[in-house]
mmCIF file of C-alpha atoms and ligand atoms in Angstrom:
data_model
loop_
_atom_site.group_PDB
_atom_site.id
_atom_site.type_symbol
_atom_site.label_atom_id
_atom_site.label_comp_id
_atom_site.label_asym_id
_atom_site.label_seq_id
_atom_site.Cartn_x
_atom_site.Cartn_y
_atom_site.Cartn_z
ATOM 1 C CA UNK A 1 18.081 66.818 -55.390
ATOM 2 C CA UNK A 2 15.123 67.273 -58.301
ATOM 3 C CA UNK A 3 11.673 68.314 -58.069
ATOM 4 C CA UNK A 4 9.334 65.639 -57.628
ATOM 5 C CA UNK A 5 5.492 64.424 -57.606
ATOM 6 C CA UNK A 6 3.789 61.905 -56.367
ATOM 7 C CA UNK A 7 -0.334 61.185 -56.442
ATOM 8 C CA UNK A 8 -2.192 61.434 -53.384
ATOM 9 C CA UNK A 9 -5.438 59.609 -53.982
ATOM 10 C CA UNK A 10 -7.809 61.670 -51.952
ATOM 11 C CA UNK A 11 -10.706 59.004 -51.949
ATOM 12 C CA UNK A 12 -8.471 55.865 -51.025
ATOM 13 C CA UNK A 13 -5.304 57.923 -48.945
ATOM 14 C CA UNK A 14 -2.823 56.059 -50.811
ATOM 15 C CA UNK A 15 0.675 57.629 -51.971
ATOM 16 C CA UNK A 16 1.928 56.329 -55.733
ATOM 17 C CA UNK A 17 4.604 56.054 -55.632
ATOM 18 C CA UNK A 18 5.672 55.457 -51.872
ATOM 19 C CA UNK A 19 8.433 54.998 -49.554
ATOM 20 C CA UNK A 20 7.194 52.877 -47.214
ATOM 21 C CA UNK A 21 3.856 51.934 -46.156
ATOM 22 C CA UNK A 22 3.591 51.375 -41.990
ATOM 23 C CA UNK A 23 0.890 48.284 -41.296
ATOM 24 C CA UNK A 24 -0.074 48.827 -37.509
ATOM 25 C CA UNK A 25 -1.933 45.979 -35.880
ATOM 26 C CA UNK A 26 -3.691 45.818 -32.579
ATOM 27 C CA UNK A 27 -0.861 43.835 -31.141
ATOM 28 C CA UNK A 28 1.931 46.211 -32.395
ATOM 29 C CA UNK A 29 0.233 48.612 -29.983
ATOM 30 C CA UNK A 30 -1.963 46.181 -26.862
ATOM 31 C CA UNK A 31 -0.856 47.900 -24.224
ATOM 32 C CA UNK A 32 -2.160 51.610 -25.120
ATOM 33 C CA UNK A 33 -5.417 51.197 -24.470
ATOM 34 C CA UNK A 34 -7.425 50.972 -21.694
ATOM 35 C CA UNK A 35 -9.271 48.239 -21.678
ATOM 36 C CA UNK A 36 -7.044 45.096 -21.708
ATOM 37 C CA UNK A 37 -9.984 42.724 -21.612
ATOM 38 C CA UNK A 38 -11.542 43.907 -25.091
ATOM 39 C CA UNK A 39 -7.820 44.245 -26.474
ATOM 40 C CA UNK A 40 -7.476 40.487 -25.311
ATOM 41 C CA UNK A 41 -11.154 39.517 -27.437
ATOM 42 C CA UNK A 42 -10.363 41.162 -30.327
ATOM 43 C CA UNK A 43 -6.863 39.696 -30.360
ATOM 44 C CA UNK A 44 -8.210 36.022 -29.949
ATOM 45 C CA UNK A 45 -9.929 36.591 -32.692
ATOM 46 C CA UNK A 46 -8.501 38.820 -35.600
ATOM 47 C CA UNK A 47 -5.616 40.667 -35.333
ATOM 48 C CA UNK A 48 -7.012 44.084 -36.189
ATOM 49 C CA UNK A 49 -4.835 46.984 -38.421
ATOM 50 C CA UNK A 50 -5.699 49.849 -36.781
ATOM 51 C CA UNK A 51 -4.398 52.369 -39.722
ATOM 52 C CA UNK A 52 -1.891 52.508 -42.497
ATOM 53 C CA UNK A 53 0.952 55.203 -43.501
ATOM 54 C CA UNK A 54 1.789 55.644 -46.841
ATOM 55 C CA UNK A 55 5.146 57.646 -46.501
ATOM 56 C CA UNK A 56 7.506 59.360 -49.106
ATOM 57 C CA UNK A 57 11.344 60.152 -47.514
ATOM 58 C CA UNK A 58 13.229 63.069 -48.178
ATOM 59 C CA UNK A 59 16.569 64.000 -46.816
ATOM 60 C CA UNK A 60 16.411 64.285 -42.646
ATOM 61 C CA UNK A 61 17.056 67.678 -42.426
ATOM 62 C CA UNK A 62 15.747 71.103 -41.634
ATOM 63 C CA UNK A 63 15.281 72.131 -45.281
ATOM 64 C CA UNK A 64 13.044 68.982 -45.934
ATOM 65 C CA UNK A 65 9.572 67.960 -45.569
ATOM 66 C CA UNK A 66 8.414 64.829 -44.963
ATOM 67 C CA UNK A 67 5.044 63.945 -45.855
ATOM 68 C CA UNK A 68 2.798 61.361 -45.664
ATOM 69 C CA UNK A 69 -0.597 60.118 -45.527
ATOM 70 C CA UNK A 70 -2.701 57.663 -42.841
ATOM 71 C CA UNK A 71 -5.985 56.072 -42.914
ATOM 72 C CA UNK A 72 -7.355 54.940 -39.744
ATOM 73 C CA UNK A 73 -9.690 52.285 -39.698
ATOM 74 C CA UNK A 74 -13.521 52.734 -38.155
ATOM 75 C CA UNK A 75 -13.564 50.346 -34.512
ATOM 76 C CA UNK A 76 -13.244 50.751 -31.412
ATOM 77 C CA UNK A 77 -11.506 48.513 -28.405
ATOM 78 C CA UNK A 78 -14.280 48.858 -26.031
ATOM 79 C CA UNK A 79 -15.369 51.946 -25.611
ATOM 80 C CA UNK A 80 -12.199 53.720 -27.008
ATOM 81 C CA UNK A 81 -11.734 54.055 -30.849
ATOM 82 C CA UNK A 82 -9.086 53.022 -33.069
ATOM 83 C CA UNK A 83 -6.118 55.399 -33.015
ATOM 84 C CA UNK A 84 -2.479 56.296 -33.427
ATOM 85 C CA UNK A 85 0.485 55.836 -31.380
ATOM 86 C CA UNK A 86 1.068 59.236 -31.112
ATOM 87 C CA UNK A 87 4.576 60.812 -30.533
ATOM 88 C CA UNK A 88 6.435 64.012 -29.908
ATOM 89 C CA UNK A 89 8.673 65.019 -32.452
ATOM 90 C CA UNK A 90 12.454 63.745 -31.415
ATOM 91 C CA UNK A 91 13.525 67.562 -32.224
ATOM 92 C CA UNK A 92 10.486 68.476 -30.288
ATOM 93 C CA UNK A 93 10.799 72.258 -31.332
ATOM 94 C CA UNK A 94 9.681 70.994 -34.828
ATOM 95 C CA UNK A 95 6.103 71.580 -36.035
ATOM 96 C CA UNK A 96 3.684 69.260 -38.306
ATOM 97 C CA UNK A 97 0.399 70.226 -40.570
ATOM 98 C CA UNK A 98 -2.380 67.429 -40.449
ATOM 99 C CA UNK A 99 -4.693 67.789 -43.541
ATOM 100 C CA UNK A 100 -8.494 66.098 -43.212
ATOM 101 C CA UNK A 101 -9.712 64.223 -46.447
ATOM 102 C CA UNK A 102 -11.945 61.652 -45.956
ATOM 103 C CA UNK A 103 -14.115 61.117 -42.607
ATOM 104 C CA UNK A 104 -14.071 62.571 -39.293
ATOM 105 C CA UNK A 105 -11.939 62.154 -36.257
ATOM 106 C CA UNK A 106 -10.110 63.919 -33.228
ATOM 107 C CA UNK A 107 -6.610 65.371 -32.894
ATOM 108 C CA UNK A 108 -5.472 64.947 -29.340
ATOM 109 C CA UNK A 109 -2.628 67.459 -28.238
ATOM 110 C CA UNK A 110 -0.586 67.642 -25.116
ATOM 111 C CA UNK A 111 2.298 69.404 -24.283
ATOM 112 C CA UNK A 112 5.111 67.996 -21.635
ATOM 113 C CA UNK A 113 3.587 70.348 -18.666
ATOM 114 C CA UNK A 114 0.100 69.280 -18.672
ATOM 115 C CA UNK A 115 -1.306 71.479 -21.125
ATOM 116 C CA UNK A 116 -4.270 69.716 -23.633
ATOM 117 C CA UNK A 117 -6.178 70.644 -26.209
ATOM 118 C CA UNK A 118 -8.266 69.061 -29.280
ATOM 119 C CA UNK A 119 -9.523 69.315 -32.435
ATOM 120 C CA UNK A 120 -12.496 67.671 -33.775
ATOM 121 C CA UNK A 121 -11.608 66.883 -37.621
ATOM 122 C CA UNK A 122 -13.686 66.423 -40.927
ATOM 123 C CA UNK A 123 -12.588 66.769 -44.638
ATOM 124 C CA UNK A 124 -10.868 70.062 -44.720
ATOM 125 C CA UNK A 125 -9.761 71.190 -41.400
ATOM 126 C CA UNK A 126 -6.042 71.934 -41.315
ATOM 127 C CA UNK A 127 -4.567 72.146 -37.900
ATOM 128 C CA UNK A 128 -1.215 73.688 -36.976
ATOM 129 C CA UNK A 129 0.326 71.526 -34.593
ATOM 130 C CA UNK A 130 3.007 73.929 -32.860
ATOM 131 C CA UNK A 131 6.326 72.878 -31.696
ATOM 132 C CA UNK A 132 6.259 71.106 -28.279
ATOM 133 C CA UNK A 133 2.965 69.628 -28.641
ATOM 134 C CA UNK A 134 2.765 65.436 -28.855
ATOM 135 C CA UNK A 135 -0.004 64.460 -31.312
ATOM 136 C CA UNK A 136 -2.595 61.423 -31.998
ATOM 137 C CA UNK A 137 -5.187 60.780 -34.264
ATOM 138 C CA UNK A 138 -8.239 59.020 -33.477
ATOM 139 C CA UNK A 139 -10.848 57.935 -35.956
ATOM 140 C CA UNK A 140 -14.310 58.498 -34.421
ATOM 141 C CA UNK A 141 -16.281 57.950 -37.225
ATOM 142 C CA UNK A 142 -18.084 55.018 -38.970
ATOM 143 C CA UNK A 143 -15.990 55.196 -42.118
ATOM 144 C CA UNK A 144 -12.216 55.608 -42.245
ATOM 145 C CA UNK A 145 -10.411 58.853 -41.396
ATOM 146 C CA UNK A 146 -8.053 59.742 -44.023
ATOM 147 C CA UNK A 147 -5.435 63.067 -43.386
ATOM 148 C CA UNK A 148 -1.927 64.574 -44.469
ATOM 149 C CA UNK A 149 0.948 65.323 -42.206
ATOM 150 C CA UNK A 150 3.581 67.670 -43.147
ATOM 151 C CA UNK A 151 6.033 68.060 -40.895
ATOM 152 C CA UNK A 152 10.240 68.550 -41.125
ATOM 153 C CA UNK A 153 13.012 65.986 -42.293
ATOM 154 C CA UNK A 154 14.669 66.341 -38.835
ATOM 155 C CA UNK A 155 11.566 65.954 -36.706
ATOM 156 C CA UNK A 156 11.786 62.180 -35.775
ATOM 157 C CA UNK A 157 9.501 60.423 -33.671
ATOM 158 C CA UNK A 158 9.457 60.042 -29.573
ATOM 159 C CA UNK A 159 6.893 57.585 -28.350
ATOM 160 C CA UNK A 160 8.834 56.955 -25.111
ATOM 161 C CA UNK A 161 6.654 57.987 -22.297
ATOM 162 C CA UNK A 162 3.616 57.748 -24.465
ATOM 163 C CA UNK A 163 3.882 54.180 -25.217
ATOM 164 C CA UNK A 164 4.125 53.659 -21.354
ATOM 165 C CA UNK A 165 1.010 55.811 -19.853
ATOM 166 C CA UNK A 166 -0.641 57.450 -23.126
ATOM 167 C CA UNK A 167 -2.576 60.704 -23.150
ATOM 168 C CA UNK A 168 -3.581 62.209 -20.410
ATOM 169 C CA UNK A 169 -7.075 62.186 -22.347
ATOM 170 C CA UNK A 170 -8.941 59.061 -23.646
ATOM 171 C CA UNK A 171 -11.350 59.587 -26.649
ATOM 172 C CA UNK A 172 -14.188 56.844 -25.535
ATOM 173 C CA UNK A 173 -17.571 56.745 -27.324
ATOM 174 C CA UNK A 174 -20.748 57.263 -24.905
ATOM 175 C CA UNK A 175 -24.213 57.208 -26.092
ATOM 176 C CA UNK A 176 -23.435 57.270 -29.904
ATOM 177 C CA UNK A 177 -20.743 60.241 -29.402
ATOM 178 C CA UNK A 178 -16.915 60.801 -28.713
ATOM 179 C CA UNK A 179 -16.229 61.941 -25.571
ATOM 180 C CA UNK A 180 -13.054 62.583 -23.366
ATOM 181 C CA UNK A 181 -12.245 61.251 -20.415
ATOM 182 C CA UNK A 182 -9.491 61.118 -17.817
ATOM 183 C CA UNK A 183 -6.584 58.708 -17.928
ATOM 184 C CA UNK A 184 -6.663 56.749 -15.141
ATOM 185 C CA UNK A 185 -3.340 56.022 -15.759
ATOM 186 C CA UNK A 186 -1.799 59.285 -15.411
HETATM 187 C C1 LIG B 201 0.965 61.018 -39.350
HETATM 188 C C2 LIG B 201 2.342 61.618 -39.157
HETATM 189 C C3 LIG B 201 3.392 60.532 -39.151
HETATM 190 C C4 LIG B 201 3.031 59.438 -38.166
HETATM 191 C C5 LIG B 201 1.644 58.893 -38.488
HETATM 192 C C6 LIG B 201 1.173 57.826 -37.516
HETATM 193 O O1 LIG B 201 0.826 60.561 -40.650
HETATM 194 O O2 LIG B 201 2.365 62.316 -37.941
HETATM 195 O O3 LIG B 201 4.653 61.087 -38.822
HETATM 196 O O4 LIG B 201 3.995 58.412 -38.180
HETATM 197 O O5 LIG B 201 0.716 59.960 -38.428
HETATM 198 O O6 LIG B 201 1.286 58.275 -36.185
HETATM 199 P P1 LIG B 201 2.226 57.538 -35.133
HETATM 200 O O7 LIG B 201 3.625 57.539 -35.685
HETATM 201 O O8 LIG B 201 2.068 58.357 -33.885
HETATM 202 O O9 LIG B 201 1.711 56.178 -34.974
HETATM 203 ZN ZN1 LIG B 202 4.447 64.232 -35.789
#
């Protein structure tokens, strides 16, 4: 394998040249959020993408590092802004580095015996996501919410139980603000 570069654009989150670039729609991911009647309203009208992931590959290994760049669009499905899936890792003793660029958002952390924890995230913050913890991103800002991830070739993704009952924390917006809140669903 040679050295390579590619060019992150900071302003835009695009990777030149890319991989693959991930499109994720509203109806790729309905069922994660809580309110099914808003999900349905939006739907009937627009199909929404929620964010994009510009991704380079590199060997699935140890020694690698994937990396890869997402922009999450500004909305909201009711009260609860756009977001990602969210996974753990499929090696889930395998770390990942998210990188702020452009707006603000939340990391949302769990870990598989009911530990939480998150970080509130603006151009610049750099969070260590430790092994064993599942991450999300969620944009709660009015502009989009651009960050890195770094994280190993091996790493995979899990979105097993997640896709079925989520977080046990929902990032809602009340009076202007985020805010978290149980999940009634867990
Ligand atoms: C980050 C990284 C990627 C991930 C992407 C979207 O860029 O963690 O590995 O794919 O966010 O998150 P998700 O796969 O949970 O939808
Ligand atoms: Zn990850």
């Amino acid at each position: 394998m040679q050295p390579f570069a590619t060019m992150l654009d900071f302003q835009e989150g695009t990777i030149t040249p890319n991989d693959n670039v991930i499109i994720r729609r509203l109806s790729h991911m309905t069922p994660m959020f809580a309110d099914q009647d808003a999900a349905a309203r939006l739907l009937a009208e627009d199909d929404p993408v929620l964010y994009e992931v510009y991704e380079v590959h590199v060997p699935d290994n140890a020694g690698n590092l994937n990396h890869c760049c997402s922009i999450i669009y500004p909305g909201k499905v009711g009260d609860e802004y756009f977001m990602t899936k969210g996974h753990f890792h499929a090696v889930e003793g395998t770390a990942e580095i998210y990188l702020g660029l452009q707006g603000e958002g939340l990391l949302l952390m769990e870990t598989r015996d009911g530990e939480v924890a998150h970080i509130p995230f603006r151009p610049g913050v750099m969070a260590y996501i430790p092994p064993f913890w599942a991450h999300r991103m969620i944009n709660t800002g009015k502009d989009r919410f651009i960050f890195l991830g770094v994280y190993p070739g091996n790493a995979g993704h899990n979105y097993g139980a997640i896709e079925q009952t989520g977080f046990a924390k929902l990032v809602v917006e009340s009076d202007g603000a985020p805010v978290l809140i149980d999940n009634p669903k867990r």
